[in-house]
Coordinates of N, CA and C in Angstrom, one line a residue:
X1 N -13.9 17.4 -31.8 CA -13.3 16.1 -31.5 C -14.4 15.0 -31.7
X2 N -15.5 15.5 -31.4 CA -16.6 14.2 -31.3 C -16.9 14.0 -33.3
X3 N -16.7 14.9 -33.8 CA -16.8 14.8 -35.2 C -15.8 13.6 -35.9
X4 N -14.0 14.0 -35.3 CA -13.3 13.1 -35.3 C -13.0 11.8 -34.9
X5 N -13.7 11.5 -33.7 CA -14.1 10.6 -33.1 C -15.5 9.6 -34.2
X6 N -16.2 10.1 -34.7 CA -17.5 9.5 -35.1 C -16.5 9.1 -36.4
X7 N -16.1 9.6 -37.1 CA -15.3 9.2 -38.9 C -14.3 7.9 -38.2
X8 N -13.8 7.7 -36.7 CA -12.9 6.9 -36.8 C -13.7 5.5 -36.2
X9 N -14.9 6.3 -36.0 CA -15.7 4.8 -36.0 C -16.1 4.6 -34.1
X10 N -16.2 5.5 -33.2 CA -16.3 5.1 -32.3 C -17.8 4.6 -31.7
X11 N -18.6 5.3 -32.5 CA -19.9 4.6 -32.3 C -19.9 3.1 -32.3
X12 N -18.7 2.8 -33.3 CA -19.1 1.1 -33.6 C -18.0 0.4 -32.9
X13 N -17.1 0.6 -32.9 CA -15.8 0.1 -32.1 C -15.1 0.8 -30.8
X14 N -15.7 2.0 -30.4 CA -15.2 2.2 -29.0 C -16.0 2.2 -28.0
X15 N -15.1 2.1 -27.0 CA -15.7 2.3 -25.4 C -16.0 3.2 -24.5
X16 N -15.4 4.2 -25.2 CA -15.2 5.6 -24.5 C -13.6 6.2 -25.0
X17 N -13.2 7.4 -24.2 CA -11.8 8.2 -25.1 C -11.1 8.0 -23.6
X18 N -10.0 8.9 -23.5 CA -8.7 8.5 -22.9 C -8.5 10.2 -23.3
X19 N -8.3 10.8 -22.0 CA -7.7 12.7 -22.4 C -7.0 12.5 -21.4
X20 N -5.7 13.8 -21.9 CA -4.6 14.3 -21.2 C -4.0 13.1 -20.9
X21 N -3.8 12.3 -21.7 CA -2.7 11.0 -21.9 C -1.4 11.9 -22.5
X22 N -0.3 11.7 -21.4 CA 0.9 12.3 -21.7 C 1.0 13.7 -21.3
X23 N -0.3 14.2 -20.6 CA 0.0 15.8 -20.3 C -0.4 16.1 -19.4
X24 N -0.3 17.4 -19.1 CA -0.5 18.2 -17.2 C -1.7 18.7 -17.4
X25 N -2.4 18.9 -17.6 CA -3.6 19.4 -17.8 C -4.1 19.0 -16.3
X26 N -5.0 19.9 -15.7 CA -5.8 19.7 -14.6 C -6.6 18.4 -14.6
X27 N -6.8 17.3 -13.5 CA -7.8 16.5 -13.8 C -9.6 17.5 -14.0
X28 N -9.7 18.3 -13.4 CA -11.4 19.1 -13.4 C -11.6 19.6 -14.7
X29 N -10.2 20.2 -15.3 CA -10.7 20.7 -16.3 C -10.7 19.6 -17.8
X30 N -9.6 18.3 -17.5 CA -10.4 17.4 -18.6 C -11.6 16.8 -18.1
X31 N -11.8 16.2 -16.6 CA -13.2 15.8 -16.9 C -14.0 16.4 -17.6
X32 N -14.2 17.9 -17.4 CA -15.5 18.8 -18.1 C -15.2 18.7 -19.7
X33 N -13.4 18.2 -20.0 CA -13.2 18.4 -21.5 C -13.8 16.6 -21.9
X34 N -13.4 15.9 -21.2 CA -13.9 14.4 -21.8 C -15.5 14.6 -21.4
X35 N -16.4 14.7 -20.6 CA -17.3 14.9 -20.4 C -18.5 15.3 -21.9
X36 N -17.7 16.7 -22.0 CA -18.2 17.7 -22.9 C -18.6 16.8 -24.4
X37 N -17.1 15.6 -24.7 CA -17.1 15.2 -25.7 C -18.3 13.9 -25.6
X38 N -18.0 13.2 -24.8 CA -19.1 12.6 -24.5 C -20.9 12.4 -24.8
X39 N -21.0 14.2 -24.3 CA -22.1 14.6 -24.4 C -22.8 15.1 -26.2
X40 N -21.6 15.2 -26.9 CA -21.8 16.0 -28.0 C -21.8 14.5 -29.1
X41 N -20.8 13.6 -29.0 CA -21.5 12.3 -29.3 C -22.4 11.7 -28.9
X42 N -23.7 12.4 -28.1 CA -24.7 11.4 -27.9 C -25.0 10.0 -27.8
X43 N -23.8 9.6 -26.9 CA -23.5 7.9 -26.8 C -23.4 8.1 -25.3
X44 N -24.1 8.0 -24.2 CA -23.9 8.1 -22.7 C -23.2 6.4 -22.5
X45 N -23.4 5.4 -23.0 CA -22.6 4.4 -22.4 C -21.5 4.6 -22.8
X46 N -20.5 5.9 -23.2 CA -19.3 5.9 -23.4 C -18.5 6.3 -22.1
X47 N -17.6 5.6 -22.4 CA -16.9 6.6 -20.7 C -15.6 7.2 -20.6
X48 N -15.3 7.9 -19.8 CA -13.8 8.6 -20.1 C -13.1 7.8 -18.6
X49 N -11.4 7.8 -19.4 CA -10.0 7.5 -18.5 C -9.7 9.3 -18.8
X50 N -9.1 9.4 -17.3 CA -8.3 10.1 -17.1 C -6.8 10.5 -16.9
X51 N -6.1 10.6 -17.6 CA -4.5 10.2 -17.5 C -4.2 11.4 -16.2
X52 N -3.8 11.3 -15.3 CA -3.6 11.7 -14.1 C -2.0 11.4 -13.6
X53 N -1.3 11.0 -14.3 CA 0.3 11.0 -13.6 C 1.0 11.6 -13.1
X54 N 1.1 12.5 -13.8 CA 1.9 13.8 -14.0 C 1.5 15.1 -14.0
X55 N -0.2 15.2 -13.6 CA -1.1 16.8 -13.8 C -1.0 17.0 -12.2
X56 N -0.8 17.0 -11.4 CA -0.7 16.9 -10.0 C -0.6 18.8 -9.6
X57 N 0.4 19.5 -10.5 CA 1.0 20.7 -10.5 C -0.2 21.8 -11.4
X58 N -0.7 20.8 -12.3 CA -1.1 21.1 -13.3 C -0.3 22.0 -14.6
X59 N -0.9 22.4 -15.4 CA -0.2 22.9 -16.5 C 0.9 24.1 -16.6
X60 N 2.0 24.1 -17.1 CA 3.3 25.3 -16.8 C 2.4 26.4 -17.7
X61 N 2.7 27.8 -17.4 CA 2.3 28.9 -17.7 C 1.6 28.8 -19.6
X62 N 2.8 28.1 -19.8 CA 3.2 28.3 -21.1 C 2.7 27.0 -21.7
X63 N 1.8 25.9 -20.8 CA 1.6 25.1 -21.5 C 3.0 23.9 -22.3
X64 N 4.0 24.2 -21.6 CA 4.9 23.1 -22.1 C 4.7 21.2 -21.7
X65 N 5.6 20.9 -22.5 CA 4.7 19.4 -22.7 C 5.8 18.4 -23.0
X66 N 6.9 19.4 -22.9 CA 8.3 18.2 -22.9 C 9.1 18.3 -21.6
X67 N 8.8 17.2 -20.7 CA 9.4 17.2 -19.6 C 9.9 18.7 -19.1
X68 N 8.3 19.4 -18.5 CA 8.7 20.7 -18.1 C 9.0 20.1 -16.5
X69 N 9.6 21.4 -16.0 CA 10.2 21.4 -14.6 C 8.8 22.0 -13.4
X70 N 9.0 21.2 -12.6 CA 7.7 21.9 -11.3 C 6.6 20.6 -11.5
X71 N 6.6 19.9 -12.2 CA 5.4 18.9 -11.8 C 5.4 18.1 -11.0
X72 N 4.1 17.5 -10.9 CA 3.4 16.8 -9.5 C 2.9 15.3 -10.3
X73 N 3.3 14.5 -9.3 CA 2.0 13.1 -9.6 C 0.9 14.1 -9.1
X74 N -0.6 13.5 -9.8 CA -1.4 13.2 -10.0 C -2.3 12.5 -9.1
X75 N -3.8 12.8 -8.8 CA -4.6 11.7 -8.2 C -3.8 10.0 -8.5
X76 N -3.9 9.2 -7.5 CA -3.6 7.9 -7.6 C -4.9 7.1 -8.7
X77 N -4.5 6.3 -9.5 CA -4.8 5.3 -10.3 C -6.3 4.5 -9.5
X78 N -7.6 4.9 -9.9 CA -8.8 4.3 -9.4 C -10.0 4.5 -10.6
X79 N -10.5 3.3 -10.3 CA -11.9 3.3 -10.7 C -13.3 3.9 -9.9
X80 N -13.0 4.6 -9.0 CA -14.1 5.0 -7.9 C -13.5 6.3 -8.2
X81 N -14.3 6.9 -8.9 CA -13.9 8.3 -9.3 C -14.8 9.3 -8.8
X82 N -16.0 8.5 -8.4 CA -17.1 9.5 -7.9 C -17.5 10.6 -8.9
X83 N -17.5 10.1 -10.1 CA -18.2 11.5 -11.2 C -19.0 10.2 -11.9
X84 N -20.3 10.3 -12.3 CA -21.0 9.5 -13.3 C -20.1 9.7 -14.8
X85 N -19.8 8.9 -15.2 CA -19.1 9.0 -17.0 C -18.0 9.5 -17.2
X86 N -16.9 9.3 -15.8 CA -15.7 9.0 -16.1 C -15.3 7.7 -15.1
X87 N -15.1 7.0 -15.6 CA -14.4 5.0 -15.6 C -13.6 5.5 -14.8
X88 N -12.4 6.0 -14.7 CA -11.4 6.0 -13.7 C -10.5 6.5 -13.9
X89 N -9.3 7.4 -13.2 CA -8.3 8.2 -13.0 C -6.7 7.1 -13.3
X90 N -5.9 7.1 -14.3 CA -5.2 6.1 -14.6 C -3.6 6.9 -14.5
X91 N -2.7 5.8 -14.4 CA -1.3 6.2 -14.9 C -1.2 5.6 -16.2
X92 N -1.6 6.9 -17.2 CA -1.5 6.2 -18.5 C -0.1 6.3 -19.0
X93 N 0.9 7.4 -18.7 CA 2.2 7.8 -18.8 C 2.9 7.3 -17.2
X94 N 3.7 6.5 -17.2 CA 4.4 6.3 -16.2 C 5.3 7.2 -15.9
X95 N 5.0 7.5 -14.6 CA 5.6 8.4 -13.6 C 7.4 8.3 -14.2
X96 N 7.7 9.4 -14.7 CA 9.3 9.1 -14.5 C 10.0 9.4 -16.3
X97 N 9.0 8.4 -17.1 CA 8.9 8.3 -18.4 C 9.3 9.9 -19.3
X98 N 10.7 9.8 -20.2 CA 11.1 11.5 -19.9 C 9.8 11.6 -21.6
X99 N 9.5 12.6 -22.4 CA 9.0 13.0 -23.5 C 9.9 13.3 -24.9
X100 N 11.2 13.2 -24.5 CA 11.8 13.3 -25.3 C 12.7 14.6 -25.2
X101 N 12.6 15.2 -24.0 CA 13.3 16.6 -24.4 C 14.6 16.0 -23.3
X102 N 14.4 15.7 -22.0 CA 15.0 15.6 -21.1 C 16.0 14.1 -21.0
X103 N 15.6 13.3 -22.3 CA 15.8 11.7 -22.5 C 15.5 11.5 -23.4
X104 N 15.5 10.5 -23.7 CA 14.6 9.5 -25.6 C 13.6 9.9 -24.7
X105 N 12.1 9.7 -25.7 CA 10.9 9.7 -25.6 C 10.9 8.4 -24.9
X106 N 10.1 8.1 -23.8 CA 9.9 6.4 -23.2 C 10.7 6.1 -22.2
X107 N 12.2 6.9 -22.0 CA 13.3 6.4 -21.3 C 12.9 6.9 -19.8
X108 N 13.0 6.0 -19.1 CA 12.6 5.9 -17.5 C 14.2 6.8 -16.6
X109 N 13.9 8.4 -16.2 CA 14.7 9.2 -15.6 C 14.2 8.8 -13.9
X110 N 15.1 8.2 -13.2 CA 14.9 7.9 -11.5 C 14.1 9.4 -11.5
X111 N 15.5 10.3 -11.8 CA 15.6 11.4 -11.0 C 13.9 12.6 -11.4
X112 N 13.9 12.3 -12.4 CA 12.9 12.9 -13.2 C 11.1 12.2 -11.6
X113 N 10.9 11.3 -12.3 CA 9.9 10.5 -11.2 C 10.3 11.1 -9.9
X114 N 11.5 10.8 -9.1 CA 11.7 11.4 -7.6 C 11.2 12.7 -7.5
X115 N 11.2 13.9 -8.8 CA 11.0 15.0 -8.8 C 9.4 15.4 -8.6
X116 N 8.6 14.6 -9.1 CA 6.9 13.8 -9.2 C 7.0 13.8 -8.0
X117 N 7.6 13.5 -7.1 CA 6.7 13.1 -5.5 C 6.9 14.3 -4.9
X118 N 7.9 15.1 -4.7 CA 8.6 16.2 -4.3 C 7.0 17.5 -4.2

C-alpha cells in the first residue's frame, strides 16, 4: 500500500490515509494496519482516520461487506484517540447507509441503523 500510496503522490499532496472506510474490520487491527502503512512510508507527520461506524461487531466469519447481518456501531466519532499517529476515530460511512446489497448503494435503511445500536 505505501508503494501505492507514494505513485499517487502522497508525499506531496496528502495528509495521512483513511482505513476500513465502509467496512467492519476491528478498530485495533486497522490501527496496527494504518499504523504499519504509516511507518513504511517514512512520513511520521502523516496521520490515520479511522472509519469506526459500523466495526462495533467486528468482521462476519466470512469477511462479508454488503450489508452483512449482526453488526454494531463502532467507537463514537473523536479526535482524542489516545494512540500517537492516529487523528481520530470517524463516521466515515453513516450509520444506516445500505452497500448496495440490502438497498441502492448510499440509500439510508431506518431499520438497517436501528439494527447498529441493538
Amino acid at each position: 500500500m505505501a508503494d501505492r500510496l507514494r505513485r499517487a503522490g502522497i508525499e506531496r499532496y496528502g495528509d495521512g490515509i483513511a482505513v476500513n472506510v465502509s467496512n467492519f474490520n476491528a478498530t485495533a487491527d486497522e490501527v496496527r494496519y494504518g499504523l504499519s502503512v504509516i511507518r513504511e512510508l517514512r512520513r511520521p507527520r502523516l496521520g490515520v482516520v479511522v472509519d469506526t461506524s459500523r466495526n462495533g461487531a467486528g468482521p462476519t466469519r466470512k469477511h462479508s461487506f454488503c450489508d452483512p447481518p449482526g453488526r454494531k456501531l463502532g467507537r463514537p466519532p473523536t479526535a482524542a484517540t489516545g494512540i500517537p499517529g492516529i487523528d481520530a476515530f470517524l463516521w466515515v460511512k453513516q450509520p444506516g447507509q445500505a452497500d448496495g446489497c440490502a438497498a441502492g448503494a448510499g440509500m439510508f435503511l431506518p431499520g438497517y441503523a436501528y439494527r447498529l445500536t441493538r
